[in-house]
Amino acid sequence: MTTLIPILGDQLSHDLASLRDVARADAVVLMMEVAEEATYVRHHKRKIALILSAMRHFADELRVAGWTVDYVRLDDPANTGSFTGEVARAADRHRAQAIRIVEPGEWRVKTAIDGWSKQVGVPVDVLGDDRFVCGILEFQTWAQARSTLVMEFFYREMRRKTGLLMTADGAPEGGKWNLDAENRAPPKRGASYPEPMTFTPDPITSEVMELVAERFGGHFGRLDQFALPVTATQARLALGHFIDTALPDFGTYQDAMVTGEDWLYHSWLSPALNLGLLTPLEVASAAAEAYAAGDVPLNAAEGFIRQIIGWREYVRGYYWLEMPGVASVNGLDATRALPEFYWTGETDMLCVSEAVRNTRDNAYAHHIQRLMVLGNFAMLAGVRPQDVADWFLVVYADAYEWVELPNVIAMSQHADGGRLATKPYAAGGAYIDRMSDHCAKCRYRVKLKTGPDACPFNALYWDFLARHERRFRGNRRMANMYGNWDRMKPEQREAYRVSAAAFLDTLEPASPGWAR
Ligand code: FAD
Ligand code: DLZ
């Protein structure tokens, strides 16, 4: 009896559940390069190249490990272009009597898989993805017992579950669960930043890059200067390099932004993590070990581990809890089209143009660029959350809907009515000025509140609060902001609103065809 084991492009882990407890002689692993995955949104060229190269490397590794791998290439003339079409063809080719697959990372793909047993005529066994620390049902049980989904409490459960940064008597290392208060320093003047580890494309990656240039040349982003890890071995080297060179300062400067510095002390490990080249536990454990060895301070190790076993696991749980509804929510009734400069980078706001440049050149931007610049601007300007979500899904090498959608719709756009975040991540120019060196170099003047030379974030911020006053005035966490608004003279309030309207009028909507 032949069991067909489809492995999707973000399931590149040798310890994948579907590869366990099955005799290699009775199984065929199916890997499929399909056009639909590259075009359901028009992914960044670098992201497509990363996934195809990592898939080809992984298939070779599986063969060396003794698996029979049926690998369908994108340029195979018989390729149907979709997972369902390729699974049906392969089931036929191998006379498969069973299909086993690990649950996918996207609702769209889950819906397709749910139809396979009927369409293909073979029973399908869908296994849980135990590469995550928290299972989908486990998160649902946790969520059901609560009225609000506070990440911090979920994170503590994950610390207890993994034992990471826990003392022998079950207390958090250092006495506190969360050291975020120590992790908000502005960038240090004249600091130098570690270079992330880069990997020169080998023949497999070079071949894929040519294919991507030919097939998807019109998609957003730069393809040259590809430097990402495409195998687990490379990803582990990158992890070790990050721990040695950047992790010690990761916590303190986690929220900083510096012109021309694309990674600062961030790890750039999300593309490899989300492909499955690294597991979250392996990455978080490496940080905990560096702390135990005295190589990194607690605020760095804790801050980093919280992102992995806290936020990353939490947004995945949230995605599967809230889908499919959360994909179409629009809690702030935002209707504006995404501005064209999200694709071209052509804006005088230096913080924005820098973040778009990083995005275009590297298929990357660090968290604060995503949240407090690109996401914040879109929310303040009232951009449709689904336009924003499409953009984020296209442009980042680490973007899969399970992690992208909650971060965009719920965290950055507050479009879910505050289920994930109790208060919107809204900020004016003063925040960006405090956390970056951008404003000093920007053509807009951050200290000016209104008028054509004022930083647009200033008027947009107050205009946002005014527009949503009914929704947010009663929010205790926003009382200070409305207190400030109330203390302003009516002329000042009016000037903010006029200035915001004048700026919003200048925004050119994105040309169609960039994302879909
Ligand atoms: P580091 O700063 O080094 O952090 C370490 C790791 O922690 C990351 O690699 C990542 O795995 C994890 N992490 C940190 N924050 C989050 C978070 N909020 N959610 C999930 N994991 C987190 N992350 C993605 O992996 N894919 C996305 O598509 C994505 N879209 C985002 C969209 C918006 C609007 C926002 C605000 C955040 C988004 N994030 C996304 C989360 C975060 O910004 C990225 O994980 C991080 O920037 C990746 O860079 P890094 O590996 O250098 O991260
Ligand atoms: C993103 C992506 C792309 C561009 N191409 C492929 C592909 O050709 N084959 C594949 O198996 N996976 C690809 N992926 C990743 C899938 O979109 C991802 O595995 C699913 O969305 C589930 O998360």
Coordinates of C-alpha atoms and ligand atoms in Angstrom, one line a residue:
M1 CA 0.0 0.0 0.0
T2 CA 1.4 3.4 -1.0
T3 CA 0.9 6.4 1.2
L4 CA 1.3 9.7 -0.5
I5 CA 2.9 12.4 1.8
P6 CA 2.5 15.9 0.4
I7 CA 4.9 18.3 2.0
L8 CA 4.0 22.0 1.5
G9 CA 6.6 24.8 1.0
D10 CA 6.5 25.9 4.6
Q11 CA 6.7 22.4 6.0
L12 CA 10.4 21.8 5.4
S13 CA 11.3 20.0 8.7
H14 CA 12.9 16.6 8.8
D15 CA 10.9 15.9 12.0
L16 CA 7.5 16.7 10.4
A17 CA 4.7 14.7 11.9
S18 CA 3.8 13.1 8.5
L19 CA 7.3 11.7 8.1
R20 CA 7.1 9.9 11.5
D21 CA 5.8 6.3 12.0
V22 CA 5.7 5.5 8.4
A23 CA 7.8 2.9 6.5
R24 CA 9.9 4.7 3.8
A25 CA 9.4 1.7 1.5
D26 CA 5.6 2.2 1.5
A27 CA 5.6 6.0 1.1
V28 CA 6.1 8.6 -1.6
V29 CA 6.8 12.2 -0.6
L30 CA 5.2 14.7 -2.9
M31 CA 6.5 18.2 -3.2
M32 CA 4.9 20.6 -5.7
E33 CA 6.0 23.9 -7.1
V34 CA 2.7 25.4 -8.2
A35 CA 1.9 28.8 -9.8
E36 CA -1.2 29.3 -7.8
E37 CA 0.9 29.7 -4.6
A38 CA 3.1 32.4 -6.1
T39 CA 0.2 34.3 -7.6
Y40 CA -2.9 34.1 -5.4
V41 CA -1.3 37.2 -4.2
R42 CA 1.7 38.3 -6.3
H43 CA 4.5 37.5 -3.8
H44 CA 7.8 39.4 -3.6
K45 CA 10.2 37.8 -6.1
R46 CA 12.7 37.1 -3.3
K47 CA 10.1 35.2 -1.3
I48 CA 9.2 32.9 -4.2
A49 CA 12.9 32.2 -4.9
L50 CA 13.5 31.5 -1.2
I51 CA 10.7 29.0 -1.0
L52 CA 11.5 27.2 -4.2
S53 CA 15.2 27.0 -3.4
A54 CA 14.5 25.7 0.1
M55 CA 12.0 23.2 -1.3
R56 CA 14.5 21.8 -3.8
H57 CA 17.3 21.6 -1.2
F58 CA 14.9 19.8 1.2
A59 CA 13.8 17.3 -1.4
D60 CA 17.5 16.4 -2.1
E61 CA 18.0 16.0 1.7
L62 CA 15.0 13.7 1.9
R63 CA 16.3 11.5 -0.9
V64 CA 19.6 11.2 0.8
A65 CA 17.7 10.1 3.9
G66 CA 16.1 7.3 2.0
W67 CA 12.8 8.7 1.0
T68 CA 11.2 8.4 -2.4
V69 CA 10.4 12.0 -3.4
D70 CA 8.2 12.9 -6.3
Y71 CA 9.1 16.5 -7.0
V72 CA 7.0 18.5 -9.5
R73 CA 8.8 21.5 -10.9
L74 CA 7.2 24.7 -11.8
D75 CA 8.3 24.4 -15.4
D76 CA 7.0 20.8 -15.8
P77 CA 4.6 21.1 -18.8
A78 CA 2.1 18.8 -17.2
N79 CA 2.0 20.9 -14.0
T80 CA -1.7 21.8 -13.3
G81 CA -0.6 24.8 -11.2
S82 CA -2.5 24.0 -8.0
F83 CA -2.0 21.7 -4.9
T84 CA -5.2 19.9 -5.6
G85 CA -4.4 19.3 -9.2
E86 CA -1.0 18.0 -8.4
V87 CA -2.1 15.8 -5.5
A88 CA -4.8 14.2 -7.8
R89 CA -2.2 13.5 -10.5
A90 CA 0.3 12.1 -8.0
A91 CA -2.3 9.9 -6.3
D92 CA -3.0 8.5 -9.7
R93 CA 0.6 8.1 -10.7
H94 CA 1.5 6.2 -7.6
R95 CA -1.8 4.4 -7.1
A96 CA -1.9 5.9 -3.6
Q97 CA -4.3 4.3 -1.1
A98 CA -3.8 6.9 1.6
I99 CA -2.7 10.5 1.8
R100 CA -1.2 12.0 5.0
I101 CA -0.4 15.6 5.4
V102 CA 0.4 18.0 8.2
E103 CA -2.3 20.7 8.6
P104 CA -1.4 23.8 6.5
G105 CA -0.7 27.3 7.7
E106 CA -3.5 29.0 5.7
W107 CA -7.3 28.7 5.8
R108 CA -7.4 28.8 2.0
V109 CA -5.2 25.7 1.8
K110 CA -7.1 23.9 4.6
T111 CA -10.3 24.4 2.6
A112 CA -8.6 22.8 -0.5
I113 CA -7.3 19.9 1.6
D114 CA -10.7 19.3 3.1
G115 CA -12.0 18.6 -0.4
W116 CA -9.2 16.1 -1.4
S117 CA -10.7 12.9 -0.1
K118 CA -13.8 13.5 -2.3
Q119 CA -12.0 14.9 -5.3
V120 CA -9.1 12.5 -5.3
G121 CA -11.0 9.5 -4.0
V122 CA -8.3 8.6 -1.4
P123 CA -8.7 8.9 2.4
V124 CA -6.8 11.9 3.8
D125 CA -5.3 11.9 7.2
V126 CA -4.5 15.5 8.4
L127 CA -2.0 15.6 11.3
G128 CA -1.5 18.4 13.8
D129 CA 1.5 20.6 13.2
D130 CA 3.5 19.8 16.4
R131 CA 6.4 22.0 15.4
F132 CA 4.5 24.8 17.2
V133 CA 4.7 24.9 21.0
C134 CA 1.0 25.3 21.3
G135 CA -1.5 23.2 19.4
I136 CA -4.6 24.7 17.8
L137 CA -7.0 23.0 20.1
E138 CA -4.8 23.7 23.1
F139 CA -5.1 27.5 22.2
Q140 CA -8.8 27.2 21.8
T141 CA -9.2 25.6 25.2
W142 CA -7.0 28.4 26.7
A143 CA -9.1 31.1 24.9
Q144 CA -12.5 29.6 25.8
A145 CA -11.7 30.0 29.5
R146 CA -11.2 33.7 29.1
S147 CA -13.1 36.8 28.3
T148 CA -10.1 38.6 26.8
L149 CA -7.1 37.1 25.1
V150 CA -4.2 38.8 26.9
M151 CA -1.0 37.7 25.3
E152 CA 1.0 38.1 28.5
F153 CA -1.0 35.4 30.3
F154 CA -0.7 33.0 27.3
Y155 CA 3.0 33.7 27.3
R156 CA 3.4 32.7 31.0
E157 CA 1.6 29.4 30.2
M158 CA 4.1 28.8 27.4
R159 CA 7.1 29.6 29.7
R160 CA 5.7 27.1 32.2
K161 CA 5.1 24.5 29.5
T162 CA 8.6 24.8 28.0
G163 CA 10.5 25.5 31.2
L164 CA 12.3 28.3 29.4
L165 CA 13.8 30.9 31.7
M166 CA 12.1 29.2 34.7
T167 CA 13.8 28.4 38.0
A168 CA 13.6 25.0 39.5
D169 CA 10.8 26.0 41.8
G170 CA 8.6 27.2 39.0
A171 CA 9.3 31.0 39.2
P172 CA 10.3 33.2 36.3
E173 CA 14.1 33.6 36.0
G174 CA 15.0 37.0 37.7
G175 CA 11.7 37.2 39.4
K176 CA 9.8 38.9 36.6
W177 CA 7.9 37.4 33.7
N178 CA 8.4 40.4 31.3
L179 CA 11.3 42.9 31.1
D180 CA 9.8 45.0 28.4
A181 CA 10.2 48.2 30.4
E182 CA 14.0 47.8 29.8
N183 CA 13.6 47.2 26.1
R184 CA 12.6 50.6 24.8
A185 CA 15.8 52.5 24.4
P186 CA 16.3 54.8 21.4
P187 CA 19.2 54.1 19.1
K188 CA 22.6 55.0 20.5
R189 CA 24.3 57.8 18.6
G190 CA 27.3 56.5 16.6
A191 CA 26.6 52.8 17.4
S192 CA 27.7 50.1 14.9
Y193 CA 25.5 47.2 14.2
P194 CA 26.4 43.6 13.6
E195 CA 26.1 42.3 10.0
P196 CA 23.6 39.4 9.7
M197 CA 25.1 36.2 8.3
T198 CA 24.5 36.0 4.5
F199 CA 24.7 33.0 2.2
T200 CA 25.8 33.2 -1.4
P201 CA 23.4 31.6 -3.8
D202 CA 24.5 28.1 -4.8
P203 CA 23.6 26.5 -8.2
I204 CA 20.1 25.5 -7.0
T205 CA 19.3 29.0 -5.8
S206 CA 20.8 30.5 -8.9
E207 CA 18.6 28.3 -11.1
V208 CA 15.5 29.2 -9.1
M209 CA 16.3 32.9 -9.3
E210 CA 16.4 32.7 -13.1
L211 CA 13.1 30.9 -13.1
V212 CA 11.5 33.5 -10.8
A213 CA 12.9 36.3 -13.0
E214 CA 11.4 34.7 -16.1
R215 CA 8.0 33.7 -14.6
F216 CA 7.4 36.4 -12.0
G217 CA 9.6 39.3 -13.1
G218 CA 6.7 41.8 -12.8
H219 CA 6.2 41.1 -9.1
F220 CA 7.3 43.5 -6.4
G221 CA 10.8 43.6 -5.0
R222 CA 14.4 43.0 -5.7
L223 CA 15.6 39.5 -6.6
D224 CA 19.3 40.1 -6.7
Q225 CA 21.5 40.1 -3.6
F226 CA 19.8 36.9 -2.4
A227 CA 21.4 36.0 0.9
L228 CA 18.9 34.0 3.0
P229 CA 19.6 30.5 4.4
V230 CA 17.9 27.9 2.3
T231 CA 18.7 24.8 4.4
A232 CA 18.4 23.8 8.0
T233 CA 22.2 23.7 8.3
Q234 CA 22.6 27.3 7.0
A235 CA 19.7 28.4 9.2
R236 CA 21.4 27.0 12.3
L237 CA 24.6 28.9 11.4
A238 CA 22.6 32.1 11.1
L239 CA 21.0 31.4 14.5
G240 CA 24.4 30.9 16.1
H241 CA 25.7 34.0 14.5
F242 CA 22.7 36.0 15.8
I243 CA 23.1 34.7 19.3
D244 CA 26.8 35.6 19.3
T245 CA 26.6 39.0 17.7
A246 CA 23.2 40.6 18.1
L247 CA 21.2 39.0 20.8
P248 CA 23.0 40.7 23.7
D249 CA 21.6 44.1 22.5
F250 CA 18.4 42.8 21.0
G251 CA 16.3 43.6 24.0
T252 CA 17.5 47.1 24.8
Y253 CA 17.2 48.4 21.2
Q254 CA 14.3 46.2 20.1
D255 CA 12.1 49.3 19.2
A256 CA 14.9 51.4 17.6
M257 CA 15.0 52.5 13.9
V258 CA 18.1 53.8 12.1
T259 CA 18.4 55.2 8.6
G260 CA 20.2 52.7 6.3
E261 CA 20.4 50.0 9.1
D262 CA 18.0 47.3 8.0
W263 CA 18.4 44.7 10.8
L264 CA 19.9 46.5 13.8
Y265 CA 20.0 43.8 16.4
H266 CA 17.1 41.8 15.0
S267 CA 17.6 38.2 14.1
W268 CA 16.2 38.0 10.5
L269 CA 15.3 34.4 11.4
S270 CA 11.6 34.6 10.6
P271 CA 11.9 33.4 7.0
A272 CA 13.8 30.2 8.1
L273 CA 11.5 29.7 11.1
N274 CA 8.3 30.0 9.1
L275 CA 9.6 27.6 6.4
G276 CA 10.4 25.0 9.1
L277 CA 14.2 25.1 8.7
L278 CA 14.3 26.0 12.4
T279 CA 11.8 25.1 15.1
P280 CA 10.6 27.7 17.5
L281 CA 11.8 25.6 20.5
E282 CA 15.3 25.2 19.0
V283 CA 15.6 29.0 18.5
A284 CA 14.1 30.0 21.9
S285 CA 16.3 27.3 23.7
A286 CA 19.4 28.7 22.1
A287 CA 18.6 32.1 23.6
A288 CA 17.9 30.6 27.0
E289 CA 21.2 28.7 26.9
A290 CA 23.1 31.8 26.0
Y291 CA 21.6 33.5 29.0
A292 CA 22.4 30.5 31.3
A293 CA 26.0 30.7 30.0
G294 CA 26.2 34.3 31.0
D295 CA 26.6 35.5 27.4
V296 CA 23.5 37.6 27.1
P297 CA 21.5 39.7 29.7
L298 CA 18.1 38.6 30.9
N299 CA 16.2 41.4 29.2
A300 CA 17.6 40.3 25.8
A301 CA 16.9 36.6 26.3
E302 CA 13.5 37.2 27.8
G303 CA 12.5 39.7 25.2
F304 CA 13.5 37.4 22.3
I305 CA 12.0 34.3 23.8
R306 CA 8.7 36.2 24.4
Q307 CA 8.5 37.0 20.7
I308 CA 8.9 33.3 19.8
I309 CA 7.0 31.3 22.3
G310 CA 4.7 34.3 23.2
W311 CA 3.7 36.4 20.2
R312 CA 4.4 33.9 17.4
E313 CA 2.4 31.1 19.1
Y314 CA -0.3 33.5 20.2
V315 CA -1.0 34.9 16.7
R316 CA -1.1 31.4 15.3
G317 CA -3.7 30.4 17.9
Y318 CA -5.6 33.6 17.3
Y319 CA -5.6 33.0 13.5
W320 CA -7.2 29.5 13.8
L321 CA -9.6 30.7 16.5
E322 CA -10.9 33.7 14.5
M323 CA -10.8 32.5 10.9
P324 CA -12.4 32.8 8.5
G325 CA -14.3 35.9 9.9
V326 CA -11.3 37.9 10.9
A327 CA -10.1 38.1 7.3
S328 CA -12.9 40.5 6.4
V329 CA -13.4 42.5 9.6
N330 CA -13.2 46.3 9.4
G331 CA -13.8 47.5 12.9
L332 CA -12.7 51.1 12.2
D333 CA -14.7 51.4 9.0
A334 CA -11.6 52.3 7.0
T335 CA -12.3 52.8 3.3
R336 CA -9.2 54.5 1.8
A337 CA -7.2 52.7 -0.9
L338 CA -3.6 51.8 0.0
P339 CA -1.3 54.7 -1.1
E340 CA 0.9 54.1 -4.1
F341 CA 4.0 54.8 -2.1
Y342 CA 3.7 51.5 -0.3
W343 CA 4.8 50.0 -3.6
T344 CA 7.1 52.7 -4.9
G345 CA 8.6 54.1 -1.7
E346 CA 8.2 57.6 -3.3
T347 CA 7.2 59.7 -0.3
D348 CA 9.0 62.5 1.5
M349 CA 8.3 60.8 4.9
L350 CA 11.7 59.3 5.5
C351 CA 10.6 56.7 8.0
V352 CA 8.1 55.4 5.4
S353 CA 10.5 55.5 2.4
E354 CA 13.2 53.7 4.5
A355 CA 10.8 51.0 5.6
V356 CA 9.6 50.5 2.0
R357 CA 13.1 50.4 0.7
N358 CA 14.1 47.7 3.2
T359 CA 10.9 45.8 2.2
R360 CA 11.7 46.1 -1.5
D361 CA 15.4 45.3 -1.3
N362 CA 15.3 42.5 1.4
A363 CA 11.7 41.3 1.6
Y364 CA 12.2 42.4 5.2
A365 CA 11.4 45.2 7.6
H366 CA 11.9 44.8 11.4
H367 CA 8.9 44.8 13.7
I368 CA 8.8 48.5 14.6
Q369 CA 9.0 49.5 10.9
R370 CA 6.1 47.2 10.3
L371 CA 4.0 48.2 13.3
M372 CA 4.8 51.8 14.1
V373 CA 5.6 53.1 10.6
L374 CA 3.8 51.2 7.9
G375 CA 1.0 49.8 9.9
N376 CA 0.5 52.9 12.0
F377 CA 0.4 55.2 8.9
A378 CA -2.2 52.9 7.2
M379 CA -4.4 52.9 10.3
L380 CA -4.1 56.7 10.9
A381 CA -4.9 57.3 7.3
G382 CA -7.9 55.0 7.4
V383 CA -6.7 52.5 4.7
R384 CA -9.0 49.5 4.1
P385 CA -7.5 46.7 6.4
Q386 CA -7.8 44.1 3.6
D387 CA -5.7 46.3 1.3
V388 CA -3.1 46.6 4.0
A389 CA -3.2 42.8 4.7
D390 CA -2.7 42.0 1.0
W391 CA 0.3 44.3 0.9
F392 CA 1.9 42.7 4.0
L393 CA 1.2 39.2 2.6
V394 CA 2.9 40.0 -0.7
V395 CA 6.0 41.8 0.5
Y396 CA 7.7 39.9 3.3
A397 CA 9.7 36.7 2.9
D398 CA 8.2 35.5 6.2
A399 CA 4.6 36.2 5.3
Y400 CA 2.1 33.3 5.6
E401 CA -1.5 34.1 6.4
W402 CA -1.4 32.5 9.9
V403 CA 1.1 35.0 11.1
E404 CA 0.6 37.9 8.8
L405 CA -3.2 38.4 9.1
P406 CA -3.4 38.7 13.0
N407 CA -0.4 41.0 13.0
V408 CA -1.9 43.2 10.3
I409 CA -5.7 43.1 10.9
A410 CA -5.7 42.8 14.7
M411 CA -2.4 44.2 16.0
S412 CA -1.6 47.0 13.5
Q413 CA -5.0 48.0 12.1
H414 CA -7.1 47.4 15.2
A415 CA -9.8 46.1 12.8
D416 CA -11.0 43.3 15.0
G417 CA -12.6 45.6 17.5
G418 CA -9.8 45.2 20.0
R419 CA -10.0 41.4 20.5
L420 CA -6.2 41.1 20.2
A421 CA -4.9 44.5 21.4
T422 CA -6.8 46.5 24.0
K423 CA -5.7 49.8 22.4
P424 CA -4.7 50.8 18.9
Y425 CA -1.0 51.0 18.1
A426 CA -1.3 54.7 17.1
A427 CA 1.5 57.2 17.4
G428 CA 2.4 60.6 16.0
G429 CA 5.7 61.9 14.9
A430 CA 7.1 62.3 18.4
Y431 CA 7.2 58.6 18.9
I432 CA 9.1 58.1 15.6
D433 CA 11.5 60.9 16.5
R434 CA 12.2 59.4 19.9
M435 CA 12.9 55.9 18.5
S436 CA 14.8 56.8 15.3
D437 CA 17.2 59.1 13.6
H438 CA 14.8 59.6 10.7
C439 CA 13.1 62.8 11.7
A440 CA 16.3 64.8 11.9
K441 CA 17.0 63.9 8.2
C442 CA 13.4 64.2 7.0
R443 CA 12.1 67.0 4.8
Y444 CA 9.1 67.2 7.1
R445 CA 9.6 68.9 10.5
V446 CA 8.5 66.7 13.3
K447 CA 8.2 69.6 15.8
L448 CA 5.7 71.4 13.6
K449 CA 2.2 70.3 14.4
T450 CA 0.3 71.4 11.3
G451 CA 0.8 72.8 7.9
P452 CA 2.5 71.6 4.7
D453 CA 5.9 71.2 6.3
A454 CA 4.7 69.5 9.5
C455 CA 5.3 65.8 9.9
P456 CA 2.1 64.2 8.6
F457 CA 2.0 61.7 11.4
N458 CA 1.2 64.6 13.8
A459 CA -2.1 65.8 12.3
L460 CA -3.1 62.3 11.2
Y461 CA -2.7 61.0 14.8
W462 CA -5.1 63.6 16.3
D463 CA -7.4 63.3 13.3
F464 CA -7.6 59.6 14.0
L465 CA -8.4 60.1 17.7
A466 CA -11.1 62.7 16.7
R467 CA -12.6 60.4 14.0
H468 CA -12.9 57.5 16.4
E469 CA -13.7 59.4 19.6
R470 CA -16.9 57.5 20.2
R471 CA -15.1 54.2 20.0
F472 CA -12.0 55.1 22.1
R473 CA -12.9 57.8 24.6
G474 CA -14.1 55.3 27.1
N475 CA -10.9 53.2 26.8
R476 CA -9.0 53.6 30.1
R477 CA -5.7 53.2 28.3
M478 CA -6.5 56.1 26.1
A479 CA -7.7 58.5 28.7
N480 CA -4.4 60.6 28.7
M481 CA -4.7 61.1 24.9
Y482 CA -8.2 62.3 25.1
G483 CA -7.3 64.4 28.1
N484 CA -4.7 66.2 25.9
W485 CA -7.2 66.6 23.1
D486 CA -9.7 68.1 25.5
R487 CA -7.2 70.6 26.7
M488 CA -6.4 71.9 23.2
K489 CA -8.0 75.1 22.0
P490 CA -10.8 74.5 19.5
E491 CA -8.7 76.3 16.8
Q492 CA -5.8 73.9 17.4
R493 CA -8.1 70.9 17.1
E494 CA -9.5 72.3 13.9
A495 CA -6.1 73.0 12.5
Y496 CA -5.1 69.4 13.0
R497 CA -8.2 68.2 11.2
V498 CA -7.7 70.6 8.3
S499 CA -4.0 69.7 8.0
A500 CA -4.8 66.0 8.1
A501 CA -7.5 66.4 5.4
A502 CA -5.2 68.4 3.2
F503 CA -2.4 65.7 3.5
L504 CA -4.8 62.8 2.9
D505 CA -6.1 64.6 -0.3
T506 CA -2.6 64.4 -1.7
L507 CA -2.4 60.6 -1.4
E508 CA -2.4 58.7 -4.7
P509 CA -4.1 55.4 -4.5
A510 CA -2.1 52.3 -5.5
S511 CA -2.3 51.3 -9.2
P512 CA -4.2 48.1 -9.6
G513 CA -2.4 44.8 -10.1
W514 CA 0.5 45.1 -7.6
A515 CA -1.0 42.6 -5.1
R516 CA -3.6 40.5 -6.9
Ligands
FAD1 P1 13.1 39.5 15.6 O1 12.8 40.9 16.0 O2 14.5 39.0 15.6 O3 12.2 38.5 16.5 C1 12.5 37.2 16.7 C2 11.3 36.3 16.2 O4 10.2 36.5 17.0 C3 10.9 36.5 14.8 O5 11.7 35.9 13.8 C4 9.5 36.0 14.8 O6 9.5 34.6 14.5 C5 9.0 36.2 16.2 N1 8.1 37.3 16.3 C6 8.4 38.6 16.7 N2 7.3 39.3 16.8 C7 6.3 38.5 16.3 C8 4.9 38.8 16.1 N3 4.3 39.9 16.4 N4 4.2 37.7 15.5 C9 4.8 36.6 15.2 N5 6.1 36.3 15.4 C10 6.8 37.3 16.0 N6 6.0 38.0 11.3 C11 6.1 37.0 10.5 O7 6.8 36.0 10.7 N7 5.4 37.0 9.3 C12 4.6 38.0 8.9 O8 4.0 38.0 7.8 C13 4.5 39.1 9.8 N8 3.8 40.2 9.5 C14 3.7 41.3 10.4 C15 2.9 42.4 10.0 C16 2.8 43.4 10.9 C17 1.9 44.6 10.6 C18 3.5 43.4 12.1 C19 3.4 44.5 13.1 C20 4.3 42.3 12.5 C21 4.4 41.2 11.6 N9 5.2 40.1 11.9 C22 5.3 39.1 11.0 C23 5.9 40.0 13.2 C24 7.3 40.6 13.2 O9 7.4 41.9 12.8 C25 8.3 39.7 12.4 O10 8.2 38.4 12.9 C26 9.7 40.1 12.6 O11 9.9 41.5 12.2 C27 10.6 39.2 11.8 O12 12.0 39.7 11.8 P2 13.1 39.0 12.7 O13 13.2 37.6 12.4 O14 14.3 39.9 12.5 O15 12.4 39.2 14.1
DLZ2 C1 4.4 30.8 -0.7 C2 4.6 29.6 -1.6 C3 5.0 29.7 -2.9 C4 5.3 31.1 -3.5 N1 5.1 28.7 -3.7 C5 4.9 27.4 -3.2 C6 5.0 26.3 -4.0 O1 5.3 26.3 -5.2 N2 4.8 25.1 -3.4 C7 4.5 24.9 -2.1 O2 4.4 23.8 -1.6 N3 4.4 26.0 -1.3 C8 4.6 27.3 -1.8 N4 4.4 28.4 -1.1 C9 4.0 28.2 0.3 C10 2.5 27.9 0.5 O3 1.8 29.0 0.0 C11 2.2 27.5 1.9 O4 2.8 26.3 2.2 C12 0.7 27.4 2.2 O5 0.1 28.6 2.0 C13 0.4 26.9 3.5 O6 0.9 27.8 4.5

